[in-house]
């Protein structure tokens, strides 16, 4: 599907967002002149706001970037609701941080995804990790991890089986719909994965 990017703004109507259904968002990964990838965060799939702005975790109620900042994983605030800047992307890459998704197509809600999409996305993620060899891959969503990797009894935190040399962590979904975690608990759990990756001391 041809990728479209909305002009920078902080509000969209529901009808406008619906036009981005099915779109994909490019992975945020290091370039040839960037430090090696140390910590790869993995979302479930792009929401419609993320697709419109071509920016991961972009919805104004999403707590991903505030949690990263509170944890010290990034050194300055990032407000992506109107679209991430090149300077924001460069800052993440300079810290050895990347972002991708299990499933690439945008939906309004994760429950619109099929089991087949999770499994296909899980294999794509394994292939990506094998190619890039980050120290840690952190999947932000327990249900997504269980579905993508046929691990119905998985729990949060460090998983028992690494993917080659890469540790696998399951961390909470930062969506505002996740009432089980606060910004403080998100920061704490993201920091644990970041310490394992060497992003934090």
Coordinates of N, CA, C and O in Angstrom, one line a residue:
X1 N 0.9 -1.2 0.0 CA 0.0 0.0 0.0 C 0.9 1.2 0.0 O 1.9 1.3 0.7
X2 N 0.5 2.2 -0.8 CA 1.3 3.5 -0.9 C 1.1 4.2 0.5 O 0.0 4.4 1.0
X3 N 2.3 4.6 1.0 CA 2.3 5.3 2.3 C 1.9 6.7 2.2 O 2.5 7.4 1.4
X4 N 1.0 7.2 3.0 CA 0.7 8.6 3.1 C 1.1 9.2 4.4 O 1.0 8.5 5.4
X5 N 1.4 10.4 4.5 CA 1.8 11.1 5.7 C 0.9 12.4 5.8 O 0.9 13.2 4.9
X6 N 0.2 12.5 6.9 CA -0.6 13.7 7.1 C 0.3 14.9 7.4 O 1.4 14.8 7.9
X7 N -0.1 16.1 7.0 CA 0.6 17.3 7.4 C 0.7 17.4 8.9 O -0.2 16.9 9.6
X8 N 1.8 18.0 9.5 CA 1.9 18.0 10.9 C 0.7 18.7 11.6 O 0.3 19.8 11.2
X9 N 0.1 18.0 12.6 CA -1.0 18.6 13.3 C -1.2 17.7 14.6 O -0.7 16.6 14.7
X10 N -2.0 18.2 15.5 CA -2.2 17.5 16.7 C -3.6 17.0 16.9 O -3.9 16.4 17.9
X11 N -4.5 17.1 15.9 CA -5.8 16.6 16.0 C -6.2 16.0 14.7 O -5.8 16.5 13.6
X12 N -7.0 14.9 14.7 CA -7.6 14.3 13.5 C -9.1 14.0 13.8 O -9.4 13.6 15.0
X13 N -9.9 14.1 12.8 CA -11.3 13.5 13.0 C -11.2 12.0 12.9 O -10.3 11.5 12.3
X14 N -12.3 11.4 13.4 CA -12.3 9.9 13.2 C -12.3 9.5 11.7 O -11.7 8.6 11.3
X15 N -13.1 10.3 10.9 CA -13.1 10.0 9.5 C -11.7 10.1 8.9 O -11.3 9.3 8.0
X16 N -11.0 11.1 9.3 CA -9.6 11.3 8.7 C -8.7 10.1 9.1 O -8.0 9.6 8.3
X17 N -8.8 9.7 10.4 CA -8.0 8.6 10.9 C -8.3 7.3 10.1 O -7.4 6.5 9.8
X18 N -9.6 7.1 9.8 CA -10.0 5.9 9.1 C -9.4 5.7 7.8 O -9.2 4.6 7.3
X19 N -9.0 6.8 7.2 CA -8.3 6.7 5.8 C -6.9 6.1 5.9 O -6.4 5.8 4.9
X20 N -6.4 6.0 7.1 CA -5.1 5.4 7.3 C -5.1 4.0 7.7 O -4.1 3.4 8.0
X21 N -6.3 3.4 7.8 CA -6.4 2.0 8.1 C -5.6 1.1 7.1 O -5.8 1.3 5.9
X22 N -4.9 0.2 7.6 CA -4.1 -0.7 6.7 C -2.7 -0.2 6.3 O -1.9 -0.9 5.7
X23 N -2.4 1.1 6.6 CA -1.1 1.6 6.3 C 0.0 1.0 7.2 O -0.3 0.4 8.2
X24 N 1.2 1.1 6.7 CA 2.3 0.6 7.5 C 3.2 1.8 7.9 O 3.1 2.9 7.3
X25 N 4.0 1.6 8.9 CA 4.9 2.6 9.5 C 6.3 2.0 9.4 O 6.6 0.9 9.9
X26 N 7.3 2.7 8.9 CA 8.6 2.2 8.8 C 9.2 1.9 10.1 O 9.0 2.6 11.1
X27 N 10.0 0.9 10.2 CA 10.8 0.6 11.5 C 11.8 1.7 11.7 O 12.3 2.3 10.8
X28 N 12.0 2.0 13.0 CA 13.0 3.0 13.4 C 14.2 2.1 13.7 O 14.3 1.5 14.8
X29 N 15.2 2.1 12.9 CA 16.4 1.3 13.0 C 17.7 2.1 12.8 O 17.6 3.1 12.1
X30 N 18.8 1.7 13.3 CA 20.0 2.5 13.0 C 20.5 2.4 11.6 O 20.3 1.5 10.9
X31 N 21.0 3.6 11.2 CA 21.6 3.7 9.9 C 23.1 3.3 9.9 O 23.6 2.9 11.0
X32 N 23.8 3.3 8.8 CA 25.2 2.9 8.7 C 26.1 3.7 9.6 O 27.2 3.2 10.0
X33 N 25.8 4.9 9.9 CA 26.7 5.8 10.7 C 26.2 5.9 12.2 O 26.8 6.7 12.9
X34 N 25.2 5.1 12.6 CA 24.7 5.2 13.9 C 25.3 4.1 14.8 O 25.8 3.1 14.3
X35 N 25.2 4.3 16.1 CA 25.7 3.2 17.0 C 24.9 1.9 16.8 O 23.8 1.9 16.3
X36 N 25.5 0.8 17.2 CA 24.8 -0.5 17.0 C 23.5 -0.5 17.8 O 23.3 0.2 18.8
X37 N 22.5 -1.3 17.3 CA 21.2 -1.4 18.0 C 21.4 -2.2 19.3 O 22.0 -3.4 19.2
X38 N 21.0 -1.7 20.4 CA 21.1 -2.4 21.7 C 19.8 -2.8 22.2 O 19.6 -3.9 22.8
X39 N 18.8 -2.0 22.0 CA 17.4 -2.3 22.6 C 16.4 -2.0 21.5 O 16.2 -0.9 21.0
X40 N 15.7 -3.1 21.1 CA 14.6 -3.0 20.1 C 13.3 -3.2 20.8 O 12.9 -4.2 21.3
X41 N 12.5 -2.1 20.9 CA 11.2 -2.1 21.4 C 10.2 -2.5 20.3 O 10.4 -2.1 19.1
X42 N 9.2 -3.4 20.6 CA 8.3 -3.9 19.7 C 6.9 -3.6 20.1 O 6.4 -4.1 21.1
X43 N 6.2 -2.8 19.3 CA 4.7 -2.6 19.6 C 3.9 -3.7 19.0 O 4.4 -4.6 18.3
X44 N 2.6 -3.7 19.3 CA 1.7 -4.7 18.7 C 1.5 -4.5 17.2 O 1.8 -5.3 16.4
X45 N 0.9 -3.3 16.9 CA 0.8 -2.9 15.5 C 0.5 -1.4 15.5 O 0.1 -0.9 16.6
X46 N 0.6 -0.7 14.4 CA 0.4 0.7 14.4 C -1.1 1.0 14.6 O -2.0 0.4 14.1
X47 N -1.4 2.0 15.5 CA -2.7 2.5 15.5 C -2.9 3.5 14.4 O -2.0 3.8 13.7
X48 N -4.1 4.0 14.3 CA -4.4 4.9 13.1 C -3.7 6.3 13.3 O -3.2 6.8 12.3
X49 N -3.5 6.8 14.5 CA -2.8 8.0 14.7 C -1.3 7.8 14.3 O -0.7 8.7 13.7
X50 N -0.8 6.7 14.7 CA 0.6 6.3 14.4 C 0.8 6.3 12.9 O 1.7 6.8 12.3
X51 N -0.2 5.7 12.2 CA -0.1 5.6 10.7 C -0.2 7.0 10.1 O 0.5 7.3 9.1
X52 N -1.1 7.8 10.6 CA -1.2 9.2 10.1 C 0.0 10.0 10.2 O 0.4 10.8 9.3
X53 N 0.7 9.9 11.3 CA 1.9 10.7 11.5 C 3.2 9.9 11.2 O 4.3 10.5 11.2
X54 N 3.1 8.6 10.8 CA 4.2 7.8 10.5 C 5.2 7.8 11.7 O 6.5 7.9 11.5
X55 N 4.7 7.8 12.9 CA 5.5 7.8 14.1 C 5.0 6.8 15.1 O 3.8 6.8 15.5
X56 N 5.9 5.9 15.5 CA 5.5 4.9 16.5 C 5.0 5.5 17.8 O 5.6 6.4 18.3
X57 N 4.0 4.8 18.4 CA 3.5 5.2 19.7 C 3.1 6.7 19.8 O 3.3 7.4 20.7
X58 N 2.4 7.2 18.7 CA 2.2 8.6 18.6 C 1.0 9.1 19.2 O 0.8 10.3 19.4
X59 N 0.0 8.3 19.5 CA -1.3 8.8 20.1 C -1.0 9.6 21.3 O -0.2 9.3 22.2
X60 N -1.7 10.8 21.4 CA -1.5 11.7 22.6 C -1.7 11.0 24.0 O -1.1 11.4 24.9
X61 N -2.5 9.9 24.1 CA -2.7 9.3 25.3 C -1.6 8.1 25.6 O -1.6 7.5 26.7
X62 N -0.8 7.9 24.6 CA 0.2 6.8 24.7 C 1.3 7.3 25.7 O 1.8 8.4 25.5
X63 N 1.8 6.4 26.5 CA 2.7 6.8 27.6 C 4.1 6.3 27.3 O 5.0 6.3 28.2
X64 N 4.4 5.8 26.1 CA 5.7 5.3 25.8 C 6.9 6.2 26.0 O 7.8 6.0 26.8
X65 N 6.8 7.4 25.3 CA 7.9 8.3 25.4 C 8.1 9.0 26.8 O 9.2 9.1 27.3
X66 N 6.9 9.3 27.5 CA 7.1 9.8 28.9 C 7.7 8.8 29.8 O 8.6 9.1 30.6
X67 N 7.4 7.5 29.6 CA 8.0 6.4 30.4 C 9.5 6.3 30.1 O 10.3 6.1 31.0
X68 N 9.9 6.4 28.8 CA 11.3 6.3 28.4 C 12.1 7.4 29.1 O 13.2 7.2 29.6
X69 N 11.5 8.6 29.1 CA 12.2 9.8 29.7 C 12.3 9.7 31.2 O 13.3 9.9 31.8
X70 N 11.2 9.2 31.8 CA 11.2 9.1 33.3 C 12.2 8.0 33.7 O 12.8 8.1 34.8
X71 N 12.4 7.0 32.9 CA 13.4 5.9 33.2 C 14.8 6.3 32.9 O 15.7 5.6 33.3
X72 N 15.0 7.4 32.2 CA 16.4 7.8 31.8 C 16.9 7.2 30.5 O 18.0 7.3 30.2
X73 N 16.0 6.4 29.8 CA 16.4 5.7 28.6 C 16.6 6.8 27.5 O 17.5 6.6 26.7
X74 N 15.8 7.8 27.4 CA 16.1 8.9 26.6 C 16.4 10.1 27.5 O 15.9 10.2 28.6
X75 N 17.1 11.1 27.0 CA 17.7 12.2 27.8 C 16.9 13.5 27.7 O 17.2 14.4 28.3
X76 N 15.9 13.5 26.8 CA 15.0 14.6 26.7 C 13.6 14.2 26.3 O 13.5 13.1 25.8
X77 N 12.6 15.0 26.6 CA 11.3 14.6 26.2 C 11.1 14.5 24.7 O 11.7 15.3 23.9
X78 N 10.2 13.6 24.3 CA 9.8 13.5 22.9 C 8.3 13.6 22.9 O 7.6 12.8 23.6
X79 N 7.7 14.5 22.1 CA 6.3 14.6 22.0 C 5.9 14.3 20.6 O 6.1 15.2 19.7
X80 N 5.5 13.1 20.3 CA 5.3 12.7 18.9 C 4.0 12.9 18.3 O 3.7 12.5 17.2
X81 N 3.0 13.5 19.0 CA 1.6 13.5 18.6 C 1.4 14.2 17.2 O 0.5 13.8 16.5
X82 N 2.3 15.1 16.9 CA 2.2 15.8 15.6 C 3.2 15.2 14.6 O 3.3 15.7 13.5
X83 N 3.9 14.1 15.0 CA 4.9 13.5 14.1 C 6.3 13.7 14.7 O 6.6 14.8 15.1
X84 N 7.1 12.7 14.8 CA 8.4 12.8 15.3 C 9.3 13.6 14.4 O 9.2 13.4 13.2
X85 N 10.2 14.3 15.0 CA 11.1 15.1 14.2 C 12.4 14.3 13.9 O 12.6 13.2 14.5
X86 N 13.1 14.7 12.9 CA 14.4 14.0 12.6 C 15.3 14.0 13.8 O 16.0 13.0 14.0
X87 N 15.3 15.1 14.5 CA 16.2 15.2 15.7 C 15.7 14.1 16.8 O 16.6 13.5 17.4
X88 N 14.4 13.9 16.9 CA 13.9 12.9 17.8 C 14.4 11.5 17.4 O 14.9 10.7 18.2
X89 N 14.3 11.2 16.1 CA 14.7 9.9 15.6 C 16.2 9.7 15.8 O 16.7 8.7 16.2
X90 N 17.0 10.8 15.5 CA 18.4 10.7 15.7 C 18.8 10.5 17.2 O 19.8 9.7 17.5
X91 N 18.1 11.1 18.1 CA 18.3 10.9 19.5 C 18.1 9.4 19.9 O 18.9 8.8 20.6
X92 N 17.0 8.8 19.5 CA 16.8 7.4 19.8 C 17.9 6.5 19.2 O 18.4 5.7 19.9
X93 N 18.2 6.8 17.9 CA 19.3 6.0 17.3 C 20.6 6.1 18.0 O 21.4 5.2 18.2
X94 N 20.9 7.4 18.5 CA 22.2 7.6 19.2 C 22.2 6.9 20.5 O 23.3 6.6 21.0
X95 N 21.1 6.5 21.1 CA 21.0 5.8 22.3 C 21.0 4.2 22.1 O 20.9 3.5 23.0
X96 N 21.1 3.8 20.8 CA 21.0 2.4 20.5 C 19.7 1.8 20.6 O 19.5 0.6 20.8
X97 N 18.6 2.6 20.4 CA 17.2 2.2 20.5 C 16.6 2.1 19.1 O 16.7 3.0 18.3
X98 N 15.8 1.0 18.9 CA 15.0 0.9 17.7 C 13.6 0.6 18.1 O 13.3 0.2 19.2
X99 N 12.7 0.7 17.1 CA 11.3 0.5 17.3 C 10.7 -0.2 16.1 O 11.0 0.2 14.9
X100 N 9.9 -1.3 16.3 CA 9.2 -2.0 15.2 C 7.9 -2.5 15.8 O 7.5 -2.1 16.9
X101 N 7.2 -3.2 15.0 CA 5.9 -3.8 15.5 C 5.8 -5.3 15.1 O 6.5 -5.8 14.2
X102 N 5.0 -6.0 15.9 CA 4.7 -7.4 15.5 C 4.0 -7.5 14.2 O 4.4 -8.2 13.3
X103 N 2.9 -6.8 14.1 CA 2.1 -6.7 12.9 C 2.2 -5.4 12.2 O 2.2 -4.4 12.9
X104 N 2.4 -5.3 10.9 CA 2.7 -4.1 10.3 C 1.5 -3.2 9.9 O 1.6 -2.0 9.9
X105 N 0.3 -3.8 9.7 CA -0.8 -3.0 9.2 C -1.5 -2.2 10.4 O -1.6 -2.7 11.5
X106 N -1.9 -1.0 10.1 CA -2.6 -0.2 11.1 C -4.1 -0.6 11.2 O -4.8 -0.8 10.3
X107 N -4.5 -0.6 12.5 CA -5.9 -0.8 12.8 C -6.3 0.2 13.9 O -5.4 0.8 14.6
X108 N -7.6 0.3 14.2 CA -8.0 1.2 15.3 C -7.8 0.5 16.6 O -7.5 1.2 17.6
X109 N -7.9 -0.9 16.7 CA -7.7 -1.6 17.9 C -6.9 -2.9 17.6 O -7.1 -3.5 16.5
X110 N -6.1 -3.3 18.6 CA -5.3 -4.5 18.4 C -6.2 -5.8 18.2 O -5.8 -6.8 17.6
X111 N -7.4 -5.7 18.8 CA -8.2 -6.9 18.7 C -8.8 -7.2 17.3 O -9.5 -8.1 17.1
X112 N -8.5 -6.3 16.4 CA -8.9 -6.5 15.0 C -7.9 -7.4 14.2 O -8.1 -7.9 13.1
X113 N -6.8 -7.8 14.9 CA -5.7 -8.6 14.2 C -6.1 -10.1 14.4 O -6.7 -10.5 15.3
X114 N -5.6 -10.9 13.4 CA -5.9 -12.3 13.4 C -4.7 -13.1 14.0 O -3.6 -12.5 14.0
X115 N -5.0 -14.3 14.4 CA -3.9 -15.1 14.9 C -2.8 -15.3 13.8 O -1.6 -15.3 14.1
X116 N -3.3 -15.5 12.6 CA -2.3 -15.7 11.5 C -1.4 -14.5 11.3 O -0.2 -14.6 11.1
X117 N -2.0 -13.3 11.5 CA -1.1 -12.1 11.4 C -0.1 -12.0 12.5 O 1.1 -11.7 12.3
X118 N -0.5 -12.4 13.7 CA 0.5 -12.5 14.8 C 1.6 -13.4 14.5 O 2.8 -13.1 14.8
X119 N 1.2 -14.6 14.1 CA 2.3 -15.6 13.8 C 3.2 -15.2 12.7 O 4.4 -15.4 12.8
X120 N 2.7 -14.7 11.6 CA 3.5 -14.2 10.5 C 4.4 -13.0 11.0 O 5.6 -13.0 10.7
X121 N 3.8 -12.1 11.8 CA 4.6 -11.0 12.3 C 5.7 -11.5 13.3 O 6.8 -10.9 13.3
X122 N 5.4 -12.5 14.1 CA 6.4 -13.1 15.0 C 7.6 -13.6 14.2 O 8.7 -13.4 14.7
X123 N 7.3 -14.3 13.1 CA 8.5 -14.8 12.4 C 9.3 -13.7 11.7 O 10.5 -13.8 11.7
X124 N 8.6 -12.7 11.3 CA 9.3 -11.5 10.7 C 10.2 -10.9 11.8 O 11.3 -10.5 11.5
X125 N 9.7 -10.8 13.0 CA 10.4 -10.2 14.1 C 11.7 -11.1 14.4 O 12.8 -10.5 14.6
X126 N 11.5 -12.4 14.4 CA 12.6 -13.3 14.7 C 13.7 -13.1 13.6 O 14.9 -13.0 13.9
X127 N 13.3 -12.9 12.4 CA 14.2 -12.7 11.3 C 15.0 -11.4 11.4 O 16.2 -11.3 11.2
X128 N 14.2 -10.4 11.8 CA 14.9 -9.0 12.0 C 15.9 -9.1 13.1 O 17.0 -8.5 13.0
X129 N 15.5 -9.7 14.2 CA 16.4 -9.8 15.4 C 17.7 -10.6 15.0 O 18.8 -10.3 15.4
X130 N 17.5 -11.7 14.3 CA 18.7 -12.5 13.8 C 19.6 -11.7 13.0 O 20.8 -11.8 13.1
X131 N 19.0 -10.8 12.1 CA 19.9 -10.0 11.3 C 20.6 -8.9 12.0 O 21.8 -8.6 11.7
X132 N 19.9 -8.2 13.0 CA 20.5 -7.0 13.6 C 21.2 -7.3 15.0 O 22.0 -6.5 15.4
X133 N 20.8 -8.4 15.6 CA 21.4 -8.9 16.9 C 21.5 -7.8 17.9 O 22.5 -7.5 18.5
X134 N 20.3 -7.2 18.3 CA 20.3 -6.3 19.5 C 20.6 -7.1 20.7 O 20.4 -8.3 20.8
X135 N 21.1 -6.4 21.8 CA 21.3 -7.1 23.0 C 19.9 -7.6 23.6 O 19.8 -8.7 24.2
X136 N 18.9 -6.7 23.5 CA 17.6 -7.0 24.0 C 16.5 -6.7 23.0 O 16.6 -5.7 22.4
X137 N 15.5 -7.6 22.9 CA 14.2 -7.2 22.3 C 13.2 -7.2 23.3 O 13.0 -8.1 24.1
X138 N 12.4 -6.1 23.4 CA 11.4 -5.9 24.4 C 10.0 -5.7 23.7 O 9.7 -4.7 23.1
X139 N 9.2 -6.8 23.9 CA 7.9 -6.8 23.2 C 6.9 -6.1 24.2 O 6.7 -6.6 25.3
X140 N 6.3 -5.1 23.7 CA 5.4 -4.3 24.6 C 3.9 -4.7 24.5 O 3.1 -4.1 23.8
X141 N 3.7 -5.9 25.2 CA 2.3 -6.4 25.2 C 2.4 -7.9 25.4 O 2.8 -8.6 24.5
X142 N 1.9 -8.3 26.6 CA 1.9 -9.8 26.9 C 1.1 -10.6 26.0 O 1.5 -11.7 25.5
X143 N -0.2 -10.1 25.7 CA -1.1 -10.9 24.9 C -0.5 -11.0 23.5 O -0.6 -12.1 22.9
X144 N 0.1 -10.0 22.9 CA 0.7 -10.1 21.6 C 1.9 -11.1 21.6 O 2.0 -11.9 20.7
X145 N 2.7 -11.1 22.6 CA 3.8 -12.0 22.7 C 3.3 -13.5 22.7 O 3.8 -14.3 22.0
X146 N 2.3 -13.7 23.6 CA 1.7 -15.0 23.7 C 1.2 -15.5 22.3 O 1.3 -16.7 21.9
X147 N 0.5 -14.6 21.6 CA -0.1 -15.0 20.4 C 0.9 -15.2 19.2 O 0.8 -16.1 18.5
X148 N 1.9 -14.3 19.2 CA 2.8 -14.3 18.1 C 3.8 -15.5 18.2 O 4.3 -16.0 17.2
X149 N 4.1 -16.0 19.4 CA 5.1 -17.0 19.6 C 4.6 -18.2 20.3 O 5.4 -19.1 20.7
X150 N 3.3 -18.4 20.3 CA 2.7 -19.7 20.8 C 3.2 -20.0 22.2 O 3.6 -21.1 22.5
X151 N 3.2 -18.9 23.0 CA 3.6 -19.0 24.4 C 2.5 -18.6 25.4 O 2.5 -17.6 26.0
X152 N 1.4 -19.5 25.5 CA 0.2 -19.1 26.2 C 0.5 -18.8 27.7 O -0.3 -18.2 28.4
X153 N 1.5 -19.4 28.2 CA 1.8 -19.3 29.7 C 2.9 -18.2 30.0 O 3.3 -18.1 31.1
X154 N 3.3 -17.5 29.0 CA 4.4 -16.5 29.2 C 3.9 -15.5 30.2 O 2.7 -15.1 30.3
X155 N 4.9 -15.0 31.0 CA 4.6 -13.9 31.9 C 5.5 -12.7 31.5 O 6.4 -12.8 30.7
X156 N 5.3 -11.6 32.2 CA 6.1 -10.4 31.9 C 7.6 -10.6 32.4 O 7.9 -11.4 33.2
X157 N 8.4 -9.7 31.8 CA 9.8 -9.7 32.3 C 10.7 -10.5 31.3 O 10.4 -10.8 30.2
X158 N 11.9 -10.9 31.8 CA 12.9 -11.6 31.0 C 12.3 -13.0 30.7 O 11.9 -13.7 31.7
X159 N 12.4 -13.4 29.5 CA 11.9 -14.8 29.1 C 13.1 -15.8 29.2 O 14.2 -15.4 29.1
X160 N 12.7 -17.0 29.4 CA 13.7 -18.1 29.7 C 14.6 -18.3 28.5 O 15.8 -18.6 28.7
X161 N 14.1 -18.3 27.3 CA 14.8 -18.7 26.1 C 15.2 -17.5 25.3 O 14.3 -16.8 24.7
X162 N 16.5 -17.2 25.2 CA 16.9 -16.1 24.3 C 16.8 -16.5 22.8 O 16.6 -17.6 22.5
X163 N 16.8 -15.4 22.0 CA 16.8 -15.7 20.5 C 18.3 -15.5 20.1 O 18.8 -14.4 19.8
X164 N 19.0 -16.6 20.0 CA 20.5 -16.5 19.8 C 21.1 -15.8 20.9 O 21.0 -16.2 22.1
X165 N 21.8 -14.7 20.6 CA 22.5 -13.9 21.6 C 21.6 -12.8 22.2 O 22.1 -12.0 23.1
X166 N 20.4 -12.7 21.8 CA 19.5 -11.6 22.2 C 18.5 -12.0 23.3 O 17.8 -13.0 23.2
X167 N 18.6 -11.3 24.4 CA 17.6 -11.5 25.5 C 16.2 -11.1 25.0 O 16.1 -10.1 24.3
X168 N 15.2 -11.8 25.4 CA 13.8 -11.5 25.1 C 13.1 -11.0 26.4 O 13.1 -11.8 27.4
X169 N 12.5 -9.8 26.4 CA 11.8 -9.3 27.5 C 10.4 -9.0 27.0 O 10.1 -8.6 25.9
X170 N 9.4 -9.2 27.9 CA 8.0 -8.8 27.7 C 7.7 -7.7 28.7 O 7.9 -7.9 29.9
X171 N 7.4 -6.5 28.1 CA 7.1 -5.3 29.0 C 5.7 -4.9 28.7 O 5.1 -5.3 27.7
X172 N 5.2 -4.0 29.6 CA 3.7 -3.6 29.4 C 3.5 -2.8 28.2 O 4.3 -2.0 27.8
X173 N 2.3 -2.9 27.7 CA 1.8 -2.1 26.6 C 1.6 -0.7 27.2 O 0.9 -0.5 28.1
X174 N 2.2 0.4 26.5 CA 2.0 1.7 27.0 C 0.8 2.4 26.6 O 0.6 3.6 27.0
X175 N -0.1 1.8 25.9 CA -1.4 2.4 25.5 C -2.1 3.0 26.7 O -2.1 2.4 27.8
X176 N -2.8 4.1 26.5 CA -3.7 4.6 27.5 C -4.8 3.7 27.9 O -5.4 3.9 28.9
X177 N -5.1 2.7 27.0 CA -6.1 1.7 27.4 C -5.7 0.7 28.4 O -6.5 -0.1 28.9
X178 N -4.4 0.6 28.6 CA -3.8 -0.3 29.6 C -3.9 0.3 31.0 O -3.1 1.1 31.4
X179 N -4.9 -0.1 31.8 CA -5.1 0.5 33.1 C -4.3 -0.2 34.2 O -4.3 0.2 35.3
X180 N -3.6 -1.3 33.8 CA -2.9 -2.1 34.8 C -1.5 -1.4 35.2 O -1.0 -1.7 36.3
X181 N -1.0 -0.5 34.4 CA 0.3 0.1 34.6 C 0.1 1.6 34.6 O -0.6 2.2 33.8
X182 N 0.9 2.2 35.5 CA 1.0 3.7 35.5 C 2.3 4.1 34.8 O 3.1 3.3 34.5
X183 N 2.4 5.4 34.5 CA 3.7 5.9 34.0 C 4.9 5.5 34.8 O 6.0 5.1 34.2
X184 N 4.8 5.4 36.1 CA 5.9 5.1 37.0 C 6.2 3.6 36.8 O 7.4 3.2 36.7
X185 N 5.2 2.7 36.8 CA 5.5 1.3 36.6 C 6.0 1.0 35.2 O 6.9 0.1 35.1
X186 N 5.5 1.7 34.2 CA 6.0 1.5 32.9 C 7.5 1.9 32.8 O 8.3 1.1 32.3
X187 N 7.9 3.0 33.4 CA 9.3 3.4 33.5 C 10.1 2.4 34.2 O 11.2 2.1 33.7
X188 N 9.7 1.9 35.3 CA 10.4 0.9 36.0 C 10.7 -0.4 35.2 O 11.8 -0.9 35.1
X189 N 9.7 -0.9 34.5 CA 9.8 -2.1 33.7 C 10.6 -1.9 32.4 O 11.4 -2.8 32.0
X190 N 10.5 -0.7 31.8 CA 11.3 -0.4 30.6 C 12.7 -0.3 31.0 O 13.7 -0.6 30.3
X191 N 13.0 0.3 32.2 CA 14.4 0.5 32.7 C 15.1 -0.8 32.9 O 16.3 -0.9 32.6
X192 N 14.3 -1.8 33.4 CA 15.0 -3.1 33.6 C 15.5 -3.7 32.3 O 16.6 -4.2 32.2
X193 N 14.7 -3.6 31.2 CA 15.1 -4.1 29.9 C 16.3 -3.2 29.4 O 17.2 -3.8 28.8
X194 N 16.2 -1.9 29.6 CA 17.3 -1.0 29.2 C 18.6 -1.3 29.9 O 19.7 -1.2 29.2
X195 N 18.6 -1.6 31.1 CA 19.8 -2.0 31.9 C 20.4 -3.3 31.3 O 21.6 -3.4 31.1
X196 N 19.5 -4.2 31.0 CA 20.0 -5.5 30.4 C 20.7 -5.2 29.0 O 21.6 -6.0 28.6
X197 N 20.2 -4.2 28.3 CA 20.7 -3.9 27.0 C 21.9 -3.0 27.0 O 22.6 -2.8 26.0
X198 N 22.3 -2.5 28.2 CA 23.4 -1.6 28.3 C 23.1 -0.2 28.0 O 24.0 0.6 27.9
X199 N 21.8 0.1 27.8 CA 21.4 1.5 27.5 C 21.5 2.3 28.8 O 21.9 3.5 28.8
X200 N 21.2 1.7 29.9 CA 21.3 2.3 31.3 C 22.3 1.5 32.1 O 22.5 0.3 31.9
X201 N 23.0 2.3 32.9 CA 24.1 1.6 33.7 C 23.5 0.9 34.9 O 22.3 1.0 35.2

